[in-house]
CSV table of C-alpha atoms in Angstrom, one decimal:
chain,number,residue,atom,x,y,z
B,55,UNK,CA,51.4,100.6,127.9
B,56,UNK,CA,48.5,98.6,126.8
B,57,UNK,CA,47.6,95.2,128.4
B,58,UNK,CA,49.2,92.1,127.1
B,59,UNK,CA,47.0,90.3,124.6
B,60,UNK,CA,46.1,87.5,126.9
B,61,UNK,CA,44.8,90.0,129.5
B,62,UNK,CA,42.5,91.8,127.1
B,63,UNK,CA,38.8,91.3,127.8
B,64,UNK,CA,36.1,92.0,125.2
B,65,UNK,CA,35.6,95.5,126.8
B,66,UNK,CA,39.1,96.4,126.0
B,67,UNK,CA,38.5,95.8,122.2
B,68,UNK,CA,37.9,99.1,120.4
B,69,UNK,CA,35.0,99.4,118.0
B,70,UNK,CA,35.8,97.4,114.9
B,71,UNK,CA,38.8,96.0,116.7
B,72,UNK,CA,40.9,99.0,115.5
B,73,UNK,CA,44.3,99.4,117.0
B,74,UNK,CA,44.9,102.8,118.5
B,75,UNK,CA,48.3,102.3,119.9
B,76,UNK,CA,51.2,102.2,117.5
B,77,UNK,CA,54.0,99.6,117.6
B,78,UNK,CA,51.9,96.9,119.2
B,79,UNK,CA,53.2,94.3,116.7
B,80,UNK,CA,56.3,94.2,118.9
B,81,UNK,CA,54.3,92.4,121.6
B,82,UNK,CA,53.6,89.6,119.2
B,83,UNK,CA,56.4,87.1,119.5
B,84,UNK,CA,56.5,85.5,116.1
B,85,UNK,CA,59.6,83.5,117.1
B,86,UNK,CA,57.2,80.8,118.4
B,87,UNK,CA,56.4,79.8,114.8
B,88,UNK,CA,60.0,78.7,114.1
B,89,UNK,CA,60.9,75.2,113.1
B,90,UNK,CA,64.4,76.2,111.8
B,91,UNK,CA,66.9,78.5,113.3
B,92,UNK,CA,69.8,80.5,111.6
B,93,UNK,CA,73.2,79.4,112.9
B,94,UNK,CA,76.0,81.8,112.2
B,95,UNK,CA,79.6,81.3,111.2
B,96,UNK,CA,80.8,85.0,111.7
B,97,UNK,CA,84.3,84.1,110.5
B,98,UNK,CA,82.9,84.4,106.9
B,99,UNK,CA,80.8,87.5,107.6
B,100,UNK,CA,81.7,90.6,105.5
B,101,UNK,CA,79.1,92.8,107.4
B,102,UNK,CA,77.4,93.7,104.1
B,103,UNK,CA,73.9,93.7,105.7
B,104,UNK,CA,72.2,91.9,102.9
B,105,UNK,CA,70.4,89.7,105.4
B,106,UNK,CA,69.2,92.8,107.3
B,107,UNK,CA,67.7,94.2,104.1
B,108,UNK,CA,66.0,91.0,103.1
B,109,UNK,CA,64.6,89.9,106.4
B,110,UNK,CA,60.7,90.1,106.0
B,111,UNK,CA,60.3,90.2,109.8
B,112,UNK,CA,62.7,93.2,110.1
B,113,UNK,CA,64.2,91.4,113.1
B,114,UNK,CA,67.9,91.5,112.2
B,115,UNK,CA,70.1,94.0,114.0
B,116,UNK,CA,73.8,94.7,114.1
B,117,UNK,CA,75.5,93.6,117.3
B,118,UNK,CA,78.4,95.4,119.0
B,119,UNK,CA,81.0,93.7,117.0
B,120,UNK,CA,79.2,94.8,113.8
B,121,UNK,CA,77.9,91.4,112.8
B,122,UNK,CA,74.2,91.0,111.8
B,123,UNK,CA,72.1,88.6,113.8
B,124,UNK,CA,68.4,87.8,114.3
B,125,UNK,CA,66.3,88.5,117.3
B,126,UNK,CA,65.0,85.1,118.2
B,127,UNK,CA,61.9,86.5,119.8
B,128,UNK,CA,60.7,87.5,116.3
B,129,UNK,CA,62.7,85.4,113.8
B,130,UNK,CA,60.2,83.0,112.2
B,131,UNK,CA,63.0,80.8,110.7
B,132,UNK,CA,62.0,81.5,107.1
B,133,UNK,CA,65.6,81.1,105.9
B,134,UNK,CA,65.6,84.0,103.5
B,135,UNK,CA,68.8,85.5,105.2
B,136,UNK,CA,70.6,82.2,104.7
B,137,UNK,CA,69.6,82.0,101.1
B,138,UNK,CA,70.6,85.6,100.4
B,139,UNK,CA,73.9,85.7,102.3
B,140,UNK,CA,76.7,86.1,99.7
B,141,UNK,CA,79.4,84.5,101.9
B,142,UNK,CA,77.2,81.7,103.3
B,143,UNK,CA,77.6,82.7,106.9
B,144,UNK,CA,74.2,81.3,107.8
B,145,UNK,CA,73.1,77.7,108.0
B,146,UNK,CA,69.5,76.8,108.9
B,147,UNK,CA,69.3,74.2,111.6
B,148,UNK,CA,66.4,72.4,113.0
B,149,UNK,CA,64.9,74.2,116.1
B,150,UNK,CA,65.3,72.1,119.3
B,151,UNK,CA,62.7,72.1,122.1
B,152,UNK,CA,63.4,74.7,124.7
E,82,UNK,CA,2.2,116.7,104.3
E,83,UNK,CA,4.0,116.4,101.0
E,84,UNK,CA,2.3,115.3,97.9
E,85,UNK,CA,2.3,111.6,96.8
E,86,UNK,CA,3.7,111.2,93.3
E,87,UNK,CA,3.7,108.1,91.0
E,88,UNK,CA,7.3,107.1,90.6
E,89,UNK,CA,9.3,103.9,90.0
E,90,UNK,CA,10.4,102.5,93.3
E,91,UNK,CA,14.1,102.2,92.2
E,92,UNK,CA,14.1,105.9,91.1
E,93,UNK,CA,12.5,106.9,94.4
E,94,UNK,CA,15.2,104.9,96.3
E,95,UNK,CA,17.8,106.8,94.3
E,96,UNK,CA,16.1,110.1,95.2
E,97,UNK,CA,16.0,109.1,98.9
E,98,UNK,CA,19.8,108.4,98.7
E,99,UNK,CA,20.3,111.9,97.2
E,100,UNK,CA,18.4,113.4,100.1
E,101,UNK,CA,20.8,112.0,102.7
E,102,UNK,CA,23.7,113.5,100.7
E,103,UNK,CA,26.1,110.6,100.5
E,104,UNK,CA,29.8,111.2,99.9
E,105,UNK,CA,30.6,108.1,98.0
E,106,UNK,CA,28.6,105.6,95.9
E,107,UNK,CA,30.5,102.6,94.6
E,108,UNK,CA,28.4,100.2,92.7
E,109,UNK,CA,28.3,97.7,89.9
E,110,UNK,CA,25.1,97.3,87.9
E,111,UNK,CA,23.1,94.1,88.1
E,112,UNK,CA,19.5,93.2,87.3
E,113,UNK,CA,17.2,94.1,89.0
E,114,UNK,CA,19.2,96.7,90.9
E,115,UNK,CA,20.3,98.6,87.7
E,116,UNK,CA,17.8,101.5,87.8
E,117,UNK,CA,18.9,102.5,91.2
E,118,UNK,CA,22.6,102.9,90.4
E,119,UNK,CA,21.9,104.3,86.9
E,120,UNK,CA,19.8,107.0,88.4
E,121,UNK,CA,22.4,107.9,91.0
E,122,UNK,CA,25.1,107.9,88.4
E,123,UNK,CA,22.9,110.4,86.4
E,124,UNK,CA,22.4,112.6,89.5
E,125,UNK,CA,26.1,112.8,90.1
E,126,UNK,CA,26.9,113.3,86.4
E,127,UNK,CA,24.3,116.1,86.1
E,128,UNK,CA,25.8,117.8,89.2
E,129,UNK,CA,22.6,117.4,91.2
E,130,UNK,CA,24.3,115.2,93.8
E,131,UNK,CA,27.8,116.2,95.0
E,132,UNK,CA,29.2,112.7,95.6
E,133,UNK,CA,32.0,110.5,94.3
E,134,UNK,CA,30.5,107.9,92.1
E,135,UNK,CA,33.0,105.0,91.7
E,136,UNK,CA,32.2,102.7,88.7
E,137,UNK,CA,33.9,99.6,89.9
E,138,UNK,CA,34.7,96.4,87.9
E,139,UNK,CA,32.8,94.0,90.1
E,140,UNK,CA,30.7,93.7,93.3
E,141,UNK,CA,33.7,92.5,95.2
E,142,UNK,CA,35.4,95.8,94.3
E,143,UNK,CA,32.2,97.7,95.0
E,144,UNK,CA,32.1,96.5,98.6
E,145,UNK,CA,35.8,96.9,99.0
E,146,UNK,CA,35.6,100.5,97.7
E,147,UNK,CA,32.8,101.0,100.3
E,148,UNK,CA,35.1,99.7,103.0
E,149,UNK,CA,37.7,102.3,102.2
E,150,UNK,CA,35.3,105.1,101.9
E,151,UNK,CA,33.4,104.3,105.1
E,152,UNK,CA,36.8,103.9,106.9
E,153,UNK,CA,37.7,107.4,105.8
E,154,UNK,CA,34.5,108.6,107.4
E,155,UNK,CA,32.5,109.2,104.2
E,156,UNK,CA,28.8,108.5,104.1
E,157,UNK,CA,28.7,105.5,101.8
E,158,UNK,CA,26.0,103.8,99.7
E,159,UNK,CA,25.9,100.9,97.3
E,160,UNK,CA,23.2,98.6,95.9
E,161,UNK,CA,23.3,95.1,94.5
E,162,UNK,CA,21.2,92.0,93.9
E,163,UNK,CA,21.4,88.2,93.8
E,164,UNK,CA,24.8,87.0,92.3
E,165,UNK,CA,26.3,90.5,93.0
E,166,UNK,CA,25.6,90.1,96.7
E,167,UNK,CA,27.2,86.7,96.6
E,168,UNK,CA,30.3,88.1,94.9
E,169,UNK,CA,30.5,90.6,97.8
E,170,UNK,CA,30.1,87.9,100.3
E,171,UNK,CA,33.6,87.8,102.0
E,172,UNK,CA,33.8,91.6,102.1
E,173,UNK,CA,30.4,91.8,103.9
E,174,UNK,CA,32.0,90.2,106.9
E,175,UNK,CA,34.8,92.7,106.8
E,176,UNK,CA,32.4,95.6,106.7
E,177,UNK,CA,30.5,94.4,109.8
E,178,UNK,CA,33.6,93.2,111.7
E,179,UNK,CA,35.2,96.6,111.1
E,180,UNK,CA,31.9,98.2,112.2
E,181,UNK,CA,31.7,100.4,109.1
E,182,UNK,CA,28.3,102.2,108.6
E,183,UNK,CA,27.7,101.3,104.9
E,184,UNK,CA,24.1,101.3,103.6
E,185,UNK,CA,23.2,98.9,100.8
E,186,UNK,CA,20.0,98.4,99.0
E,187,UNK,CA,19.6,94.7,98.1
E,188,UNK,CA,17.1,94.1,95.3
E,189,UNK,CA,16.3,90.6,96.2
E,190,UNK,CA,16.9,88.1,93.4
E,191,UNK,CA,17.1,84.3,93.2
E,192,UNK,CA,20.5,82.7,93.0
E,193,UNK,CA,21.7,80.5,90.0
E,194,UNK,CA,21.4,77.8,88.9
E,195,UNK,CA,19.2,77.7,87.0
E,196,UNK,CA,19.7,81.3,86.0
E,197,UNK,CA,17.0,83.6,87.2
E,198,UNK,CA,16.9,87.4,87.3
E,199,UNK,CA,13.6,87.4,89.2
E,200,UNK,CA,13.0,87.9,92.8
E,201,UNK,CA,13.1,85.7,95.9
E,202,UNK,CA,15.0,85.8,99.2
E,203,UNK,CA,17.8,83.3,98.6
E,204,UNK,CA,20.3,86.1,98.3
E,205,UNK,CA,19.2,87.7,101.6
E,206,UNK,CA,19.3,84.4,103.4
E,207,UNK,CA,22.7,83.5,102.1
E,208,UNK,CA,24.1,86.7,103.8
E,209,UNK,CA,22.1,86.2,107.0
E,210,UNK,CA,25.2,85.5,109.1
E,211,UNK,CA,27.5,88.2,107.7
E,212,UNK,CA,26.8,90.6,110.7
E,213,UNK,CA,24.8,93.2,108.8
E,214,UNK,CA,21.6,94.6,109.9
E,215,UNK,CA,18.8,93.4,107.5
E,216,UNK,CA,15.6,95.3,107.1
E,217,UNK,CA,12.8,94.1,104.8
E,218,UNK,CA,10.4,96.4,103.0
E,219,UNK,CA,7.0,95.7,101.4
E,220,UNK,CA,6.2,98.8,99.3
E,221,UNK,CA,7.8,101.8,97.7
E,222,UNK,CA,7.0,104.2,100.6
E,223,UNK,CA,8.8,101.8,103.0
E,224,UNK,CA,11.8,101.6,100.6
E,225,UNK,CA,12.2,105.4,100.7
E,226,UNK,CA,11.6,105.7,104.5
E,227,UNK,CA,13.8,102.7,105.4
E,228,UNK,CA,16.7,103.9,103.1
E,229,UNK,CA,16.7,107.2,105.1
E,230,UNK,CA,16.4,105.4,108.4
E,231,UNK,CA,19.2,103.0,107.4
E,232,UNK,CA,21.8,105.8,107.4
E,233,UNK,CA,20.7,107.0,110.8
E,234,UNK,CA,20.8,103.5,112.2
E,235,UNK,CA,24.1,102.6,110.6
E,236,UNK,CA,25.9,105.8,111.7
E,237,UNK,CA,24.5,105.8,115.3
E,238,UNK,CA,27.4,105.5,117.7
E,239,UNK,CA,25.7,102.7,119.6
E,240,UNK,CA,25.3,100.8,116.3
E,241,UNK,CA,28.1,101.4,113.7
E,242,UNK,CA,27.1,98.4,111.7
E,243,UNK,CA,26.4,98.2,108.0
E,244,UNK,CA,22.7,98.0,107.0
E,245,UNK,CA,21.0,96.2,104.1
E,246,UNK,CA,17.6,97.5,103.0
E,247,UNK,CA,15.9,94.6,101.2
E,248,UNK,CA,13.3,95.2,98.5
E,249,UNK,CA,11.9,92.5,96.2
E,250,UNK,CA,13.3,92.4,92.7
E,251,UNK,CA,10.8,93.6,90.0
E,252,UNK,CA,7.7,93.1,92.3
E,253,UNK,CA,8.9,96.2,94.1
E,254,UNK,CA,11.9,97.6,92.3
E,255,UNK,CA,10.3,98.0,88.9
E,256,UNK,CA,6.8,99.0,89.8
E,257,UNK,CA,5.5,102.6,89.8
E,258,UNK,CA,3.9,103.4,93.1
E,259,UNK,CA,2.4,106.5,94.7
E,260,UNK,CA,5.2,107.7,97.0
E,261,UNK,CA,5.4,110.7,99.3
E,262,UNK,CA,8.9,111.9,99.2
E,263,UNK,CA,9.9,113.4,102.6
E,264,UNK,CA,10.8,117.0,102.8
E,265,UNK,CA,14.5,117.4,102.2
E,266,UNK,CA,15.0,119.9,105.0
E,267,UNK,CA,13.3,117.5,107.5
E,268,UNK,CA,15.5,114.7,106.3
E,269,UNK,CA,18.6,116.9,107.0
E,270,UNK,CA,17.3,117.6,110.5
E,271,UNK,CA,16.5,114.0,111.1
E,272,UNK,CA,19.8,112.7,109.9
E,273,UNK,CA,22.8,114.2,111.6
E,274,UNK,CA,26.3,114.3,110.1
E,275,UNK,CA,28.3,111.1,110.0
E,276,UNK,CA,30.7,111.3,112.9
E,277,UNK,CA,32.3,107.8,113.1
E,278,UNK,CA,34.6,107.8,116.2
E,279,UNK,CA,37.3,105.9,114.3
E,280,UNK,CA,38.2,107.0,110.9
E,281,UNK,CA,41.5,107.0,108.9
E,282,UNK,CA,42.9,110.4,109.6
E,283,UNK,CA,46.6,111.5,109.8
E,284,UNK,CA,45.9,113.5,113.0
E,285,UNK,CA,44.8,110.4,114.8
E,286,UNK,CA,46.5,107.4,113.3
E,287,UNK,CA,44.9,104.0,113.9
E,288,UNK,CA,45.2,100.6,112.3
E,289,UNK,CA,42.1,99.0,110.9
E,290,UNK,CA,41.4,95.4,109.9
E,291,UNK,CA,44.4,94.0,111.8
E,292,UNK,CA,44.8,90.4,112.4
E,293,UNK,CA,43.6,88.9,115.7
E,294,UNK,CA,45.4,85.8,117.0
E,295,UNK,CA,43.4,83.1,118.7
E,296,UNK,CA,44.1,84.7,122.1
E,297,UNK,CA,41.9,87.8,121.2
E,298,UNK,CA,39.6,86.7,118.3
E,299,UNK,CA,36.9,85.4,120.7
E,300,UNK,CA,37.0,88.7,122.6
E,301,UNK,CA,36.7,90.7,119.4
E,302,UNK,CA,33.7,88.6,118.2
E,303,UNK,CA,32.0,88.9,121.6
E,304,UNK,CA,32.5,92.7,121.5
E,305,UNK,CA,30.9,92.8,118.1
E,306,UNK,CA,28.0,90.6,119.3
E,307,UNK,CA,27.5,92.7,122.4
E,308,UNK,CA,27.1,95.7,120.2
E,309,UNK,CA,24.7,93.9,117.9
E,310,UNK,CA,22.6,93.0,120.9
E,311,UNK,CA,22.1,96.7,121.6
E,312,UNK,CA,21.1,97.5,118.1
E,313,UNK,CA,17.4,96.8,118.3
E,314,UNK,CA,16.8,99.3,121.0
E,315,UNK,CA,18.4,102.0,118.9
E,316,UNK,CA,16.5,101.0,115.8
E,317,UNK,CA,13.2,101.2,117.7
E,318,UNK,CA,14.1,104.7,118.9
E,319,UNK,CA,15.1,105.8,115.4
E,320,UNK,CA,11.8,104.4,113.9
E,321,UNK,CA,9.8,106.1,116.7
E,322,UNK,CA,11.5,109.4,116.0
E,323,UNK,CA,10.7,108.9,112.3
E,324,UNK,CA,7.1,108.3,113.2
E,325,UNK,CA,7.0,111.6,115.1
E,326,UNK,CA,8.7,113.5,112.3
E,327,UNK,CA,7.2,111.9,109.2
E,328,UNK,CA,4.0,110.2,110.4
E,329,UNK,CA,4.8,106.7,109.4
E,330,UNK,CA,5.3,104.0,112.0
E,331,UNK,CA,7.7,101.0,111.7
E,332,UNK,CA,8.2,98.1,114.1
E,333,UNK,CA,10.6,95.1,114.0
E,334,UNK,CA,7.5,92.8,113.9
E,335,UNK,CA,4.3,94.1,112.6
E,336,UNK,CA,0.8,92.7,113.1
E,337,UNK,CA,-2.1,92.9,110.7
E,338,UNK,CA,-5.4,91.8,112.3
E,339,UNK,CA,-3.6,89.4,114.6
E,340,UNK,CA,-5.2,90.4,117.9
E,341,UNK,CA,-6.8,87.4,119.6
E,342,UNK,CA,-6.4,85.0,116.6
E,343,UNK,CA,-5.3,81.3,116.9
E,344,UNK,CA,-3.8,81.2,113.4
E,345,UNK,CA,-1.3,83.5,111.8
E,346,UNK,CA,0.5,83.7,108.5
E,347,UNK,CA,4.1,85.1,108.7
E,348,UNK,CA,5.6,86.8,105.6
E,349,UNK,CA,8.5,89.1,104.8
E,350,UNK,CA,8.8,91.6,102.0
E,351,UNK,CA,6.4,92.7,99.2
E,352,UNK,CA,4.3,89.6,99.2
E,353,UNK,CA,2.9,90.7,102.6
E,354,UNK,CA,0.6,93.1,100.8
E,355,UNK,CA,-1.0,90.3,98.8
E,356,UNK,CA,-1.2,88.3,101.9
E,357,UNK,CA,-3.1,91.1,103.7
E,358,UNK,CA,-5.8,91.0,101.0
E,359,UNK,CA,-6.1,87.2,101.4
E,360,UNK,CA,-6.4,87.6,105.2
E,361,UNK,CA,-9.2,90.2,104.7
E,362,UNK,CA,-11.1,87.9,102.3
E,363,UNK,CA,-10.8,84.9,104.6
E,364,UNK,CA,-11.8,86.9,107.7
E,365,UNK,CA,-14.9,88.1,105.9
E,366,UNK,CA,-15.8,84.5,105.4
E,367,UNK,CA,-15.3,84.0,109.2
E,368,UNK,CA,-11.9,82.3,109.2
E,369,UNK,CA,-9.6,82.8,112.2
E,370,UNK,CA,-6.5,84.2,110.7
E,371,UNK,CA,-4.1,87.2,111.1
E,372,UNK,CA,-0.9,88.3,109.5
E,373,UNK,CA,2.6,88.9,111.0
E,374,UNK,CA,5.2,90.7,109.0
E,375,UNK,CA,8.8,90.5,110.0
E,376,UNK,CA,10.5,93.8,109.1
E,377,UNK,CA,13.8,93.4,111.0
E,378,UNK,CA,15.5,90.1,110.0
E,379,UNK,CA,18.9,90.8,111.7
E,380,UNK,CA,19.2,91.3,114.5
E,381,UNK,CA,16.3,88.9,114.9
E,382,UNK,CA,13.4,90.3,116.9
E,383,UNK,CA,13.0,87.4,119.4
E,384,UNK,CA,11.1,89.2,122.1
E,385,UNK,CA,8.7,91.1,119.7
E,386,UNK,CA,7.9,87.8,117.9
E,387,UNK,CA,7.2,86.0,121.2
E,388,UNK,CA,5.0,88.8,122.3
E,389,UNK,CA,2.8,88.8,119.1
E,390,UNK,CA,2.7,85.0,119.0
E,391,UNK,CA,1.3,84.8,122.6
E,392,UNK,CA,-1.9,82.8,122.5
E,393,UNK,CA,-1.4,81.8,118.8
E,394,UNK,CA,-1.7,78.1,118.3
E,395,UNK,CA,-0.8,77.7,114.6
E,396,UNK,CA,1.9,79.6,112.7
E,397,UNK,CA,2.0,79.3,108.9
E,398,UNK,CA,5.3,80.6,107.6
E,399,UNK,CA,5.9,81.5,104.0
E,400,UNK,CA,9.6,81.5,103.0
E,401,UNK,CA,10.7,82.8,99.7
E,402,UNK,CA,13.9,80.7,99.7
E,403,UNK,CA,14.9,77.2,100.5
E,404,UNK,CA,17.7,75.9,102.7
E,405,UNK,CA,18.4,72.7,100.8
E,406,UNK,CA,18.2,69.6,103.0
E,407,UNK,CA,16.6,71.6,105.8
E,408,UNK,CA,13.5,73.8,105.4
E,409,UNK,CA,12.4,77.5,105.2
E,410,UNK,CA,14.9,79.7,107.0
E,411,UNK,CA,12.3,82.1,108.5
E,412,UNK,CA,10.3,79.1,109.7
E,413,UNK,CA,13.3,77.5,111.4
E,414,UNK,CA,14.1,80.9,113.0
E,415,UNK,CA,10.5,81.1,114.4
E,416,UNK,CA,10.7,77.5,115.6
E,417,UNK,CA,13.9,78.3,117.5
E,418,UNK,CA,12.4,81.5,118.9
E,419,UNK,CA,9.3,79.7,120.2
E,420,UNK,CA,11.1,76.6,121.6
E,421,UNK,CA,11.8,78.2,124.9
E,422,UNK,CA,8.1,79.2,125.4
E,423,UNK,CA,5.8,77.1,127.6
E,424,UNK,CA,2.9,77.2,125.2
E,425,UNK,CA,4.5,76.4,121.8
E,426,UNK,CA,2.5,76.9,118.6
E,427,UNK,CA,2.8,74.5,115.8
E,428,UNK,CA,5.0,76.1,113.1
E,429,UNK,CA,4.3,75.0,109.5
E,430,UNK,CA,6.9,75.8,106.9
E,431,UNK,CA,5.8,76.7,103.3
E,432,UNK,CA,8.2,77.6,100.6
E,433,UNK,CA,6.9,79.6,97.6
E,434,UNK,CA,7.4,82.6,95.4
E,435,UNK,CA,10.7,81.3,94.2
E,436,UNK,CA,12.5,82.9,91.3
E,437,UNK,CA,9.8,85.5,90.8
E,438,UNK,CA,6.8,83.1,90.9
E,439,UNK,CA,3.7,85.0,91.8
E,440,UNK,CA,1.6,84.0,94.7
E,441,UNK,CA,-1.8,85.5,94.0
E,442,UNK,CA,-4.5,86.5,96.6
E,443,UNK,CA,-6.2,83.1,95.8
E,444,UNK,CA,-2.8,81.4,96.2
E,445,UNK,CA,-2.4,82.9,99.7
E,446,UNK,CA,-6.0,81.9,100.5
E,447,UNK,CA,-5.3,78.3,99.5
E,448,UNK,CA,-2.0,78.4,101.5
E,449,UNK,CA,-3.8,79.7,104.6
E,450,UNK,CA,-6.6,77.2,104.3
E,451,UNK,CA,-4.1,74.4,104.0
E,452,UNK,CA,-2.2,75.7,107.0
E,453,UNK,CA,-5.3,75.8,109.2
E,454,UNK,CA,-6.9,72.6,108.1
E,455,UNK,CA,-6.7,69.4,110.1
E,456,UNK,CA,-5.5,67.5,107.1
E,457,UNK,CA,-2.2,69.3,107.2
E,458,UNK,CA,-0.2,66.7,109.1
E,459,UNK,CA,3.4,66.9,108.4
E,460,UNK,CA,4.3,63.2,108.7
E,461,UNK,CA,8.0,63.8,108.6
E,462,UNK,CA,7.9,66.5,105.9
E,463,UNK,CA,9.8,69.5,107.0
E,464,UNK,CA,8.1,71.9,104.6
E,465,UNK,CA,5.7,72.1,101.8
E,466,UNK,CA,6.3,73.6,98.3
E,467,UNK,CA,3.6,76.1,97.3
E,468,UNK,CA,2.2,75.8,93.8
E,469,UNK,CA,4.6,73.2,92.5
E,470,UNK,CA,3.3,71.1,89.6
E,471,UNK,CA,3.4,67.4,90.6
């Protein structure tokens, strides 16, 4: 496993800053950007997976009960899932300080 | 030794590019670069050069196509001038940041407005900070030699930076000069195959041009700069090797009759040859004057310049571009290089040769006389304009 970003020195940077290790985007927690957060009312959910298809961050997964929900380490709070959801399961609410 | 033949410098440059056997040429024609790319297009069309010639729709696309080609590991060449170089501007940073060994001939041309197709160095100075290696040439032979060297420099594993070979528009590009074309076999021996360690290849997948958040951007830029700081050593080695193989010597800073002098003139590019004649004439008349020519503009040859300026009291710098609201760019670079020295020379900035304006031998003599006379007190003036009608 490569070093975490904040541990990289200039000597660890490859020529031209190329990335030689696949999948390192997973280290980058885009959830920090969020100002709004999806709030779910799963009573209305028909498990259609439209939110999963539309999520530009590809951070939505199906939980054990079969409902679709976002991984908040990566969800940027863009609100596309809420907009696309046909049964209005998702409401975007203001993110509160952690 | 091969024979010297009279040939237009642009055509000779094209022939030099043919010798290094590039894989891809992506270029958009613009005056005064046109003859170079027309000649290369012809060579490819006639089957004399086995390369991919990409006739793009703009210079922005030309440089972008070069990025892709160099990223794939192909030996890549392009050429441009003036406005074309400016249209490439943002992509130039990408080429150097991604450490892609692209070679580009820049046929120096003034930037609009007013519109000028003629030569000066404003285009070269505008791309000074793009992270490219910049080499200036002063005659056709140097253009051919430096074009060949440029590929060896760019593709060297301790370099891997793109290189610009600068030649003055019309004054150099369009003149017919006696040029000795190097032996093609010797060029092949001199220039090994391009073996960039990181290329786009399915067997070794990598990601190029990724984004760097604030936490790593500084480290990435420092890594780039650390590499740039090592470039000059490699360039010197490559030029020394060229001298052994082809008999012509190149240095980052070159002296002409400047041993033991108190006054020197500093020039870059083709006007240096006229300046040499002026220096000859004035020395015959007993004047104390030598000439320093800066060949390597980026990375800037600080040590070499300080060495040749040791004991010099008065430095007269001719810039062929203006940094509006400041002064001549070469002059300010020399001032900054000498600021750390105990014995600082005076540095006088002159700006001339703008937009193709000739500076004759007499013009250079007048400039030098003005530069070494006592009457030349600056009185708050940062530079003087050469030959301007008041």
